[in-house]
Short mmCIF file of C-alpha atoms and ligand atoms in Angstrom, two decimals:
data_model
loop_
_atom_site.label_atom_id
_atom_site.label_comp_id
_atom_site.label_asym_id
_atom_site.label_seq_id
_atom_site.Cartn_x
_atom_site.Cartn_y
_atom_site.Cartn_z
CA MET F 1 -0.10 0.05 -0.19
CA LYS F 2 0.79 3.34 -0.66
CA ASP F 3 2.06 5.35 2.10
CA MET F 4 -0.76 7.43 2.79
CA ASN F 5 1.13 10.69 2.90
CA ASP F 6 2.32 10.14 -0.62
CA LEU F 7 -0.70 11.54 -1.93
CA LYS F 8 -0.61 14.15 -3.81
CA PRO F 9 -2.96 17.12 -3.13
CA VAL F 10 -6.49 17.57 -4.67
CA LYS F 11 -5.73 20.56 -7.22
CA GLY F 12 -8.81 23.34 -6.54
CA ILE F 13 -11.05 20.82 -4.91
CA GLU F 14 -11.63 23.70 -1.90
CA LYS F 15 -12.77 25.77 -5.14
CA TRP F 16 -15.09 23.44 -6.25
CA ALA F 17 -16.53 22.31 -3.24
CA HIS F 18 -17.54 25.77 -2.55
CA ASP F 19 -18.89 26.19 -6.44
CA GLN F 20 -21.68 23.69 -5.67
CA PHE F 21 -23.29 25.51 -3.00
CA SER F 22 -24.70 28.91 -5.42
CA ARG F 23 -26.65 29.82 -2.20
CA VAL F 24 -26.39 33.74 -1.48
CA ILE F 25 -28.22 35.91 0.87
CA ILE F 26 -28.72 39.65 0.80
CA PHE F 27 -30.13 40.25 4.15
CA TYR F 28 -32.27 44.02 4.16
CA LYS F 29 -32.95 46.54 7.20
CA ARG F 30 -35.97 48.99 5.43
CA HIS F 31 -35.92 52.58 7.18
CA GLY F 32 -38.29 54.82 5.37
CA VAL F 33 -37.37 54.95 1.17
CA TYR F 34 -34.10 53.28 1.89
CA ALA F 35 -32.98 49.67 2.39
CA THR F 36 -29.10 48.59 3.88
CA CYS F 37 -28.17 45.54 2.26
CA HIS F 38 -25.78 43.25 3.33
CA CYS F 39 -24.29 40.39 1.10
CA SER F 40 -23.91 36.69 2.90
CA GLU F 41 -20.99 35.85 0.30
CA CYS F 42 -18.78 39.19 -0.10
CA GLY F 43 -19.92 40.64 3.18
CA GLY F 44 -20.55 43.85 1.05
CA TYR F 45 -23.06 46.79 2.80
CA TYR F 46 -24.71 48.83 0.41
CA GLN F 47 -27.98 51.30 0.46
CA ILE F 48 -30.75 50.86 -2.01
CA ARG F 49 -34.15 53.10 -2.26
CA THR F 50 -37.12 51.33 -2.32
CA ARG F 51 -39.58 53.17 -3.22
CA THR F 52 -40.13 56.27 -6.07
CA THR F 53 -39.84 59.81 -5.66
CA GLY F 54 -42.15 60.74 -8.31
CA ASP F 55 -39.15 62.23 -10.31
CA PRO F 56 -39.13 59.88 -12.85
CA PHE F 57 -35.47 60.94 -13.80
CA GLU F 58 -34.49 60.52 -9.67
CA ASP F 59 -36.22 57.65 -10.05
CA ASP F 60 -33.36 55.78 -12.35
CA LEU F 61 -30.75 57.66 -10.87
CA ALA F 62 -31.62 56.27 -7.93
CA ASN F 63 -32.38 52.59 -9.20
CA ILE F 64 -35.81 51.49 -7.41
CA GLU F 65 -35.56 47.92 -6.25
CA LYS F 66 -38.48 46.76 -3.64
CA PRO F 67 -36.71 44.26 -1.23
CA ILE F 68 -39.21 41.10 -0.60
CA ARG F 69 -38.46 38.07 1.10
CA ASP F 70 -37.04 35.17 -1.04
CA GLU F 71 -37.54 37.19 -4.37
CA GLU F 72 -34.41 36.57 -6.80
CA THR F 73 -31.97 39.36 -6.93
CA LYS F 74 -28.29 40.14 -7.61
CA CYS F 75 -25.53 41.44 -5.41
CA ARG F 76 -24.74 44.94 -6.22
CA LEU F 77 -20.75 44.19 -5.28
CA CYS F 78 -20.00 41.32 -6.43
CA LYS F 79 -22.70 40.35 -9.08
CA ARG F 80 -23.31 37.22 -7.49
CA ASP F 81 -27.41 35.62 -7.90
CA ALA F 82 -28.99 36.10 -4.78
CA ILE F 83 -32.20 36.32 -2.85
CA PHE F 84 -33.43 38.23 -0.18
CA LYS F 85 -34.08 37.70 3.02
CA PRO F 86 -35.24 40.22 5.83
CA ALA F 87 -32.54 40.66 8.51
CA GLY F 88 -35.07 40.56 11.99
CA CYS F 89 -35.33 36.69 12.07
CA PHE F 90 -32.40 34.87 10.14
CA LYS F 91 -31.25 32.14 12.31
CA GLY F 92 -28.64 30.86 9.82
CA GLU F 93 -28.60 28.83 7.48
CA TRP F 94 -26.21 25.02 6.90
CA ARG F 95 -25.50 22.95 3.46
CA ASP F 96 -23.45 20.13 3.19
CA CYS F 97 -22.27 17.53 0.05
CA ASN F 98 -19.70 14.87 -0.08
CA ILE F 99 -17.49 15.28 -2.81
CA VAL F 100 -15.49 11.87 -4.32
CA THR F 101 -12.15 12.64 -6.36
CA GLY F 102 -10.15 9.63 -7.68
CA GLN F 103 -6.04 9.08 -8.06
CA LYS F 104 -4.32 7.07 -9.99
CA ILE F 105 -1.38 5.35 -8.25
CA ASP F 106 0.11 3.41 -10.73
CA ASP F 107 -1.90 1.29 -13.87
CA ASN F 108 -3.20 -1.72 -11.26
CA ARG F 109 -4.04 0.59 -8.23
CA PHE F 110 -6.22 3.86 -7.63
CA VAL F 111 -7.77 5.68 -4.24
CA PHE F 112 -10.61 7.32 -4.04
CA ARG F 113 -10.71 10.32 -1.66
CA VAL F 114 -14.41 11.97 0.24
CA PHE F 115 -14.26 15.17 1.04
CA TYR F 116 -17.05 16.88 3.10
CA ALA F 117 -17.73 20.46 2.53
CA THR F 118 -20.38 22.73 3.84
CA GLN F 119 -21.68 25.91 3.67
CA LYS F 120 -22.89 27.90 6.97
CA ILE F 121 -24.23 31.65 6.36
CA TYR F 122 -24.43 33.52 8.82
CA LYS F 123 -25.90 36.91 9.49
CA ASP F 124 -23.85 40.05 9.70
CA CYS F 125 -21.01 38.33 8.40
CA ARG F 126 -19.09 36.08 5.59
CA THR F 127 -20.67 32.77 4.51
CA ALA F 128 -17.68 30.32 5.74
CA TYR F 129 -17.11 27.12 3.64
CA SER F 130 -15.20 24.25 4.77
CA CYS F 131 -13.47 21.18 2.77
CA ASN F 132 -12.24 18.10 4.53
CA GLU F 133 -10.87 14.41 3.62
CA TYR F 134 -12.86 12.02 5.38
CA LYS F 135 -12.34 9.07 3.50
CA ARG F 136 -9.76 7.44 1.16
CA ILE F 137 -10.36 4.30 -0.56
CA PHE F 138 -7.61 2.23 -2.21
CA THR F 139 -8.56 -0.23 -4.46
CA GLU F 140 -5.83 -2.42 -6.86
CA SER F 141 -6.35 -5.34 -9.26
CA ARG F 142 -8.42 -8.34 -8.31
CA LYS F 143 -8.18 -7.49 -4.65
CA LYS F 144 -10.51 -6.04 -1.91
CA PRO F 145 -10.58 -2.40 -1.68
CA VAL F 146 -9.21 -1.06 1.29
CA ARG F 147 -10.44 2.02 3.13
CA TYR F 148 -9.59 4.41 5.96
CA TYR F 149 -11.22 7.20 7.09
CA ASN F 150 -10.12 10.57 9.02
CA GLN F 151 -10.27 10.10 12.31
CA CYS F 152 -9.22 13.50 13.99
CA GLY F 153 -5.85 13.66 11.58
CA HIS F 154 -5.20 9.79 11.87
CA TRP F 155 -6.21 7.67 9.27
CA MET F 156 -7.45 4.17 10.85
CA LYS F 157 -9.46 1.26 9.10
CA THR F 158 -12.26 1.79 11.54
CA SER F 159 -15.38 2.87 10.01
CA ILE F 160 -16.65 6.60 11.03
CA GLY F 161 -19.97 5.62 8.33
CA ASP F 162 -20.34 6.08 4.90
CA ASN F 163 -22.61 8.02 2.57
CA TYR F 164 -24.78 6.86 -0.23
CA ARG F 165 -24.68 10.78 -2.01
CA TYR F 166 -21.45 11.97 -3.61
CA LEU F 167 -20.62 14.38 -5.97
CA VAL F 168 -17.84 13.22 -8.63
CA HIS F 169 -15.46 15.72 -8.91
CA PRO F 170 -14.57 15.79 -13.22
CA SER F 171 -10.52 14.77 -12.41
CA THR F 172 -11.96 11.50 -11.24
CA PHE F 173 -12.70 10.66 -14.88
CA LYS F 174 -9.14 12.23 -16.29
CA GLU F 175 -7.45 9.95 -13.91
CA ILE F 176 -9.63 6.99 -14.33
CA LYS F 177 -8.77 6.96 -18.21
CA LYS F 178 -4.96 7.13 -16.76
CA THR F 179 -5.68 3.99 -15.56
CA GLY F 180 -3.94 0.68 -17.06
CA MET F 181 -6.95 -1.50 -15.45
CA TYR F 182 -9.98 0.73 -16.04
CA LYS F 183 -8.59 1.42 -19.50
CA TYR F 184 -11.22 -0.93 -20.70
CA VAL F 185 -13.39 -0.99 -18.74
CA PRO F 186 -15.99 1.39 -20.22
CA TYR F 187 -18.23 4.18 -18.23
CA CYS F 188 -22.10 2.48 -18.54
CA LYS F 189 -24.17 5.37 -17.49
CA GLU F 190 -27.11 2.83 -16.66
CA VAL F 191 -24.99 0.81 -13.74
CA ALA F 192 -22.74 3.74 -12.65
CA GLU F 193 -25.70 6.02 -12.66
CA GLN F 194 -28.55 3.62 -11.54
CA TYR F 195 -29.21 4.76 -8.03
CA TYR F 196 -28.27 8.87 -6.86
CA GLY F 197 -27.25 9.93 -10.18
CA GLU F 198 -23.41 10.05 -10.45
CA SER F 199 -22.97 8.66 -6.75
CA TRP F 200 -22.53 5.04 -7.65
CA VAL F 201 -19.62 5.75 -9.79
CA MET F 202 -16.69 5.49 -7.09
CA ASP F 203 -18.81 1.97 -6.43
CA TYR F 204 -18.58 1.24 -9.68
CA TYR F 205 -14.44 1.58 -10.60
CA ILE F 206 -14.46 0.01 -6.77
CA ALA F 207 -16.47 -3.28 -8.16
CA ALA F 208 -14.26 -2.82 -12.18
CA ALA F 209 -11.50 -3.07 -10.22
CA ARG F 210 -12.18 -6.49 -7.95
CA TYR F 211 -13.58 -7.66 -10.73
CA PRO F 212 -11.95 -7.46 -14.28
CA ASP F 213 -15.00 -9.55 -16.01
CA MET F 214 -16.85 -5.76 -15.91
CA GLU F 215 -15.04 -5.13 -18.81
CA MET F 216 -16.81 -8.20 -20.72
CA ILE F 217 -19.76 -8.04 -18.66
CA VAL F 218 -20.44 -4.18 -19.60
CA LYS F 219 -19.46 -4.64 -22.91
CA THR F 220 -22.06 -7.99 -23.93
CA GLY F 221 -24.31 -5.95 -22.19
CA MET F 222 -25.41 -8.18 -19.04
CA ILE F 223 -25.93 -4.79 -16.83
CA TYR F 224 -27.46 -6.24 -14.12
CA LEU F 225 -25.07 -9.11 -13.28
CA ALA F 226 -22.26 -5.84 -13.27
CA SER F 227 -25.15 -3.73 -11.06
CA ALA F 228 -25.15 -6.80 -8.78
CA LEU F 229 -21.24 -6.44 -8.88
CA VAL F 230 -21.75 -3.16 -8.07
CA ALA F 231 -24.23 -3.26 -5.15
CA LYS F 232 -21.91 -6.10 -3.70
CA ASN F 233 -24.49 -8.63 -4.32
CA PRO F 234 -22.96 -12.26 -4.26
CA VAL F 235 -22.30 -13.63 -8.17
CA ASN F 236 -20.26 -16.08 -7.19
CA PHE F 237 -17.84 -16.00 -9.33
CA ASN F 238 -14.99 -19.41 -10.03
CA PRO F 239 -12.02 -17.64 -8.96
CA ARG F 240 -10.22 -20.10 -11.40
CA GLY F 241 -12.31 -19.71 -14.25
CA ARG F 242 -11.05 -18.24 -17.40
CA GLU F 243 -13.60 -18.18 -19.63
CA ILE F 244 -16.77 -16.40 -19.18
CA HIS F 245 -19.01 -19.66 -19.05
CA ASN F 246 -15.77 -21.14 -16.18
CA ARG F 247 -16.34 -17.81 -14.25
CA LEU F 248 -20.08 -17.50 -13.80
CA ARG F 249 -19.99 -20.98 -13.41
CA ILE F 250 -22.69 -21.73 -16.20
CA GLN F 251 -22.82 -24.00 -18.94
CA LYS F 252 -21.44 -22.33 -22.48
CA GLU F 253 -24.03 -22.40 -24.47
CA ARG F 254 -25.99 -20.38 -22.03
CA VAL F 255 -23.79 -17.35 -22.09
CA PRO F 256 -26.04 -15.75 -25.27
CA TYR F 257 -29.12 -16.24 -23.51
CA LEU F 258 -27.87 -14.69 -20.55
CA VAL F 259 -26.68 -12.02 -22.55
CA LYS F 260 -30.21 -10.95 -24.11
CA GLU F 261 -31.28 -11.25 -20.74
CA GLN F 262 -28.79 -8.25 -20.10
CA GLY F 263 -27.27 -10.87 -17.71
CA ASN F 264 -30.38 -10.98 -15.56
CA ASN F 265 -30.01 -12.04 -12.14
CA MET F 266 -32.46 -15.00 -11.27
CA LEU F 267 -31.19 -16.56 -14.47
CA MET F 268 -28.03 -16.58 -14.42
CA ARG F 269 -28.55 -18.26 -10.24
CA LEU F 270 -30.55 -21.13 -12.31
CA PHE F 271 -28.32 -21.41 -15.24
CA GLN F 272 -25.77 -22.33 -11.98
CA PHE F 273 -28.08 -24.80 -10.59
CA GLU F 274 -28.42 -26.17 -14.05
CA LYS F 275 -24.81 -26.70 -14.56
CA LYS F 276 -24.50 -27.56 -10.59
CA ALA F 277 -27.13 -30.20 -11.03
CA ASP F 278 -25.84 -31.25 -14.31
CA ARG F 279 -28.76 -30.91 -16.26
CA HIS F 280 -29.90 -29.47 -19.58
CA TRP F 281 -32.91 -28.12 -19.10
CA THR F 282 -35.08 -27.18 -22.86
CA ASP F 283 -36.57 -24.57 -23.04
CA GLU F 284 -40.18 -25.66 -21.70
CA GLU F 285 -38.20 -26.60 -18.95
CA LEU F 286 -36.27 -23.71 -18.48
CA GLU F 287 -40.21 -21.93 -18.33
CA ILE F 288 -41.20 -23.67 -15.48
CA VAL F 289 -38.55 -24.02 -13.49
CA LYS F 290 -38.35 -20.51 -13.27
CA GLU F 291 -41.55 -20.23 -11.79
CA LEU F 292 -40.21 -22.81 -9.54
CA PHE F 293 -37.94 -20.28 -8.57
CA LYS F 294 -39.72 -17.68 -8.21
CA HIS F 295 -41.63 -18.33 -5.89
CA ILE F 296 -39.86 -21.86 -3.65
CA TYR F 297 -37.49 -20.43 -0.78
CA THR F 298 -33.90 -20.72 -1.94
CA ASP F 299 -32.86 -23.31 0.65
CA ILE F 300 -35.08 -25.69 -0.47
CA PHE F 301 -35.01 -25.05 -3.99
CA THR F 302 -31.35 -25.49 -3.96
CA GLU F 303 -31.95 -28.58 -2.50
CA LEU F 304 -34.63 -29.82 -4.62
CA ILE F 305 -33.43 -28.54 -8.04
CA ARG F 306 -31.01 -31.90 -8.91
CA TYR F 307 -34.30 -34.26 -8.45
CA ILE F 308 -36.93 -32.01 -10.30
CA ASN F 309 -37.98 -33.34 -13.03
CA PRO F 310 -39.66 -29.69 -14.42
CA VAL F 311 -42.56 -31.16 -16.79
CA ARG F 312 -43.55 -34.04 -14.51
CA MET F 313 -43.30 -31.49 -11.93
CA LYS F 314 -45.44 -29.17 -13.22
CA ASN F 315 -48.14 -32.22 -14.72
CA TYR F 316 -48.08 -33.66 -10.89
CA MET F 317 -48.81 -29.56 -9.68
CA SER F 318 -51.43 -28.99 -12.15
CA LYS F 319 -53.12 -32.50 -11.62
CA CYS F 320 -53.43 -32.00 -7.58
CA GLY F 321 -54.23 -28.37 -8.63
CA ILE F 322 -51.54 -25.76 -7.17
CA TRP F 323 -49.65 -25.44 -10.14
CA TYR F 324 -49.00 -21.59 -10.43
CA ASP F 325 -51.67 -20.29 -12.76
CA GLU F 326 -54.45 -22.81 -11.51
CA GLU F 327 -58.11 -21.36 -10.46
CA ARG F 328 -59.83 -24.78 -9.49
CA MET F 329 -58.62 -23.17 -5.97
CA SER F 330 -58.13 -20.10 -3.26
CA TYR F 331 -55.28 -18.54 -3.95
CA GLY F 332 -54.73 -18.80 -0.35
CA GLN F 333 -56.03 -22.81 -0.03
CA ALA F 334 -53.44 -23.38 -3.46
CA ASN F 335 -50.75 -21.36 -2.17
CA LYS F 336 -51.19 -23.26 1.56
CA ILE F 337 -51.01 -26.99 -0.13
CA ARG F 338 -48.27 -25.66 -2.64
CA ARG F 339 -45.93 -24.90 0.59
CA GLU F 340 -46.39 -28.40 2.42
CA TYR F 341 -45.94 -29.85 -0.72
CA PHE F 342 -42.75 -27.97 -0.45
CA ASP F 343 -41.97 -28.19 3.29
CA TYR F 344 -42.86 -32.29 2.35
CA LEU F 345 -40.08 -32.84 -0.28
CA LYS F 346 -37.21 -30.39 2.14
CA MET F 347 -38.06 -32.43 4.98
CA ARG F 348 -37.84 -36.07 3.08
CA ALA F 349 -34.33 -34.69 1.47
CA ASP F 350 -33.31 -33.42 5.04
CA ALA F 351 -34.18 -37.09 5.74
CA GLY F 352 -32.42 -38.65 3.75
CA TYR F 353 -35.37 -40.13 1.78
CA ASP F 354 -34.43 -41.16 -2.60
CA LEU F 355 -36.49 -38.31 -4.11
CA THR F 356 -35.21 -40.25 -7.30
CA ASN F 357 -38.32 -42.58 -6.29
CA ASP F 358 -42.04 -41.11 -7.76
CA ILE F 359 -43.76 -41.96 -5.43
CA ILE F 360 -42.26 -40.05 -2.69
CA MET F 361 -41.22 -37.09 -5.24
CA TYR F 362 -45.10 -36.84 -5.96
CA PRO F 363 -47.13 -38.65 -3.09
CA ASN F 364 -50.92 -38.96 -3.67
CA ASP F 365 -52.43 -37.12 -1.16
CA ILE F 366 -50.17 -34.08 -0.59
CA VAL F 367 -51.74 -32.72 2.75
CA ARG F 368 -51.84 -36.82 4.27
CA ARG F 369 -47.96 -37.11 3.42
CA HIS F 370 -47.05 -33.65 5.01
CA ALA F 371 -48.52 -34.02 7.82
CA GLU F 372 -47.05 -37.79 8.35
CA MET F 373 -43.71 -35.72 7.69
CA VAL F 374 -44.32 -33.01 9.96
CA ILE F 375 -44.63 -36.31 12.72
CA GLU F 376 -41.63 -38.06 11.32
CA SER F 377 -39.03 -35.42 11.06
CA GLU F 378 -40.14 -33.42 14.37
CA LYS F 379 -40.55 -36.74 16.17
CA LYS F 380 -37.83 -36.54 18.58
CA GLU F 381 -38.40 -33.12 19.68
CA LEU F 382 -41.89 -33.33 19.62
CA ASP F 383 -41.78 -36.80 21.60
CA LYS F 384 -39.78 -35.21 24.01
CA ARG F 385 -42.47 -32.15 24.56
CA MET F 386 -45.39 -34.82 24.54
CA LYS F 387 -44.00 -36.80 27.58
CA ASN F 388 -43.08 -33.45 29.14
CA VAL F 389 -47.07 -32.07 28.80
CA ILE F 390 -48.57 -35.37 29.33
CA ASN F 391 -46.20 -35.37 32.87
CA ARG F 392 -47.10 -32.06 33.88
CA PHE F 393 -51.09 -31.90 32.42
CA PRO F 394 -52.10 -35.67 33.62
CA TRP F 395 -55.53 -35.12 34.08
CA ILE F 396 -56.44 -34.30 30.65
CA SER F 397 -56.23 -37.87 30.20
CA ARG F 398 -57.41 -38.75 33.48
CA ASP F 399 -60.85 -36.79 32.58
CA TYR F 400 -61.09 -38.11 28.92
CA ARG F 401 -63.43 -40.90 29.76
CA LYS F 402 -66.05 -37.91 31.46
CA LEU F 403 -65.80 -35.70 28.84
CA SER F 404 -66.50 -37.34 26.12
CA GLU F 405 -68.95 -38.38 27.28
CA LYS F 406 -70.25 -35.14 27.86
CA TYR F 407 -68.54 -33.45 25.07
CA SER F 408 -68.50 -35.88 21.65
CA ALA F 409 -71.14 -35.64 18.98
CA ALA F 410 -71.18 -36.58 15.57
CA ALA F 411 -73.59 -34.71 12.97
CA ALA F 412 -73.55 -33.77 9.22
CA GLY F 413 -69.95 -35.66 8.52
CA TYR F 414 -68.30 -34.60 11.45
CA ILE F 415 -67.41 -35.67 14.45
CA ILE F 416 -66.27 -33.32 17.54
CA ARG F 417 -64.56 -34.54 20.68
CA PRO F 418 -61.93 -33.68 23.33
CA ALA F 419 -58.61 -34.05 23.99
CA LYS F 420 -57.42 -37.64 24.61
CA ASP F 421 -53.75 -36.56 26.78
CA ALA F 422 -52.19 -33.14 26.03
CA ALA F 423 -50.08 -34.84 23.72
CA GLU F 424 -52.93 -35.34 21.11
CA ILE F 425 -52.93 -30.91 21.74
CA VAL F 426 -49.23 -30.31 21.13
CA MET F 427 -50.01 -32.51 17.92
CA GLU F 428 -53.33 -30.66 16.76
CA GLY F 429 -51.03 -27.41 17.23
CA ARG F 430 -48.36 -28.49 15.48
CA LEU F 431 -50.12 -29.83 12.20
CA LEU F 432 -52.41 -27.07 11.73
CA HIS F 433 -49.85 -24.25 12.55
CA HIS F 434 -52.22 -22.61 15.28
CA CYS F 435 -50.87 -21.83 19.04
CA VAL F 436 -53.03 -24.56 20.49
CA GLY F 437 -49.98 -26.54 21.46
CA ALA F 438 -47.41 -24.13 21.49
CA SER F 439 -47.99 -22.25 24.81
CA ASP F 440 -48.91 -24.17 27.45
CA THR F 441 -52.05 -21.81 28.01
CA TYR F 442 -55.06 -23.88 26.90
CA MET F 443 -53.60 -27.21 28.40
CA LYS F 444 -53.09 -26.05 31.65
CA ARG F 445 -56.94 -24.62 31.88
CA HIS F 446 -58.15 -28.06 30.05
CA ASN F 447 -56.11 -29.61 33.21
CA LYS F 448 -57.37 -27.57 35.68
CA GLY F 449 -61.04 -28.09 34.10
CA GLU F 450 -61.52 -24.28 33.53
CA SER F 451 -62.16 -24.90 29.79
CA PHE F 452 -61.34 -27.55 27.36
CA ILE F 453 -60.13 -28.18 23.88
CA LEU F 454 -62.11 -30.37 21.54
CA PHE F 455 -61.48 -31.61 18.46
CA LEU F 456 -63.97 -31.22 15.20
CA ARG F 457 -62.83 -33.51 11.73
CA LYS F 458 -64.29 -34.56 9.15
CA ALA F 459 -65.79 -38.13 9.97
CA SER F 460 -64.32 -39.49 6.88
CA GLU F 461 -60.62 -38.73 8.58
CA PRO F 462 -60.90 -38.79 12.07
CA ASP F 463 -56.99 -39.01 12.92
CA ILE F 464 -56.39 -35.90 10.89
CA PRO F 465 -56.92 -32.76 12.59
CA PHE F 466 -59.15 -30.25 11.03
CA ILE F 467 -60.40 -27.99 13.81
CA THR F 468 -59.96 -27.37 17.47
CA VAL F 469 -61.82 -25.08 19.23
CA GLU F 470 -62.23 -24.36 22.89
CA ILE F 471 -64.99 -24.92 24.91
CA GLU F 472 -66.17 -23.52 28.79
CA GLY F 473 -69.33 -25.57 29.84
CA GLU F 474 -71.45 -25.24 27.20
CA SER F 475 -70.31 -22.16 25.31
CA ILE F 476 -67.79 -22.62 22.68
CA ILE F 477 -64.56 -19.77 23.64
CA GLN F 478 -62.87 -19.58 20.03
CA TRP F 479 -62.41 -22.34 17.08
CA TYR F 480 -59.80 -22.26 14.67
CA GLY F 481 -58.51 -24.75 11.46
CA ALA F 482 -55.13 -24.54 10.03
CA TYR F 483 -52.83 -20.95 10.45
CA ASP F 484 -55.82 -19.30 12.03
CA LYS F 485 -58.11 -19.32 9.73
CA LYS F 486 -61.69 -20.24 9.95
CA PRO F 487 -62.47 -22.50 7.01
CA GLU F 488 -66.24 -22.17 5.85
CA GLU F 489 -67.11 -19.69 9.01
CA SER F 490 -70.50 -19.26 9.11
CA PHE F 491 -71.41 -23.20 8.24
CA PHE F 492 -69.56 -24.08 11.05
CA ASP F 493 -70.80 -21.21 12.74
CA ALA F 494 -74.09 -22.37 12.49
CA TRP F 495 -73.21 -26.26 13.56
CA LEU F 496 -71.28 -25.72 16.75
CA LYS F 497 -74.62 -23.60 17.51
CA THR F 498 -76.82 -26.83 17.02
CA TYR F 499 -74.21 -28.51 19.08
CA THR F 500 -73.78 -26.26 22.37
CA GLY F 501 -77.67 -26.72 21.54
CA GLU F 502 -77.51 -30.18 22.16
CA LEU F 503 -75.13 -29.53 25.16
CA VAL F 504 -77.40 -27.91 27.19
CA LYS F 505 -80.04 -30.09 26.44
CA ARG F 506 -78.68 -33.03 27.56
CA LYS F 507 -77.17 -31.59 30.37
CA GLU F 508 -80.98 -30.87 31.23
CA GLU F 509 -81.99 -34.58 30.59
CA LYS F 510 -79.23 -35.28 32.71
CA LYS F 511 -80.62 -33.25 35.85
CA ASP F 512 -84.08 -34.28 35.18
CA LYS F 513 -82.59 -38.23 35.82
CA LYS F 514 -80.69 -37.66 38.50
CA ALA F 515 -84.52 -35.98 39.43
CA ALA F 516 -86.35 -38.81 39.02
CA LYS F 517 -83.95 -41.15 40.23
CA THR F 518 -83.72 -39.59 44.00
CA ALA F 519 -87.51 -38.13 43.67
ZN1 ZN V 601 -21.46 40.33 -2.21
#
């Protein structure tokens, strides 16, 4: 690294910084037909006549000007454009900006120097300007940039913060042109000025030093890829690659496609997956994979892509009504099953199942298989939790028979019954993704007999959790299906109303029987 003190001074930087602030104020104070003016920039004072004398000849000589707050004027002494402000109520003004300038060190090294410039306008004295260098970024061909910050006159690597808006000093471009490693890197406006105008110029050339590929990437028009490099998004270059497809870790025949799509990042990552999985997707397959990639979490996608036969998967998902353009199901419903499907595949992969087996990859009943996999993959952890709750809330199972007599019922293709034990409540919560089994609250109440957890299920699938109900006596406290949603809300509201009515009737019959016995 070149010695910090060896850097040439930046010629004219203070003057240039000063010129970036165009604000000049003429403060005025009226007295009679005159006003005294004070220029914030040159500091001079002068008087103007503010009202007509009635004599056209005199008026012309007096050069009448009426000062009005915020109106434009010109200083009569230094001739700068300015605006009027009444001197009385002015509290002071403050502006600042960051300026970046670049210098060539040698053909493979370059330094960006960042200045902080301020303008402070006070009343009754001249405007104060400052311009201090606070950051230096050293770039070197194929290396990470090194940043130094000015901490009370010492250059340290500890950051004092970075800014995102910079003005670029024009000499920077001349210096870049002189530097060997930048010689062939075209200035790509679309990339270098993508955010905040020219502010990205520095980041653009920092990236261009670190990644010599920038030249080729920009020249072929892969601007999204260039932007990713500038924005420090992960690109995953192969450091030992020579040709572009090796560098990018994609198949050679994919380069023209990627160029056509201007280096689209998603596409590049897909092509990287394709190569890694040693696949050669057809156009049809690629369209399907793109759609999948848009919707599946990257870590799941990464794991599954090796096994996916895109056309087969699309057909399968269409058949299940969960392909992305399907309208057979509501979006929420399709999305839920889709999520469970990929969740299921991930669990299968994690558990070491053979995903080349179609029976595993394309199951008959996603919801059921997902439920089974949830049970299997969380079994250990679940076992522990279930043992724990069974010990802590023993009355749930002890009271089951009694509660079942009171609460079990069946009607219209549905059954309802109390939980057999605490473990069942935990499982219900897991499978339906709601909170009934996650916290101890409901089990505690059930155990104490304050309120009870009931399971409402399809009579045809009595083992599959569907709706969870909390009941106190004969009144429903709350009910929820999967993900805290209420499926067919009005139907089940009515169903539960009939049910609680039935419970009240049962209770009264029991009372009557008792009364008859004792009588
Ligand atoms: Zn002036």
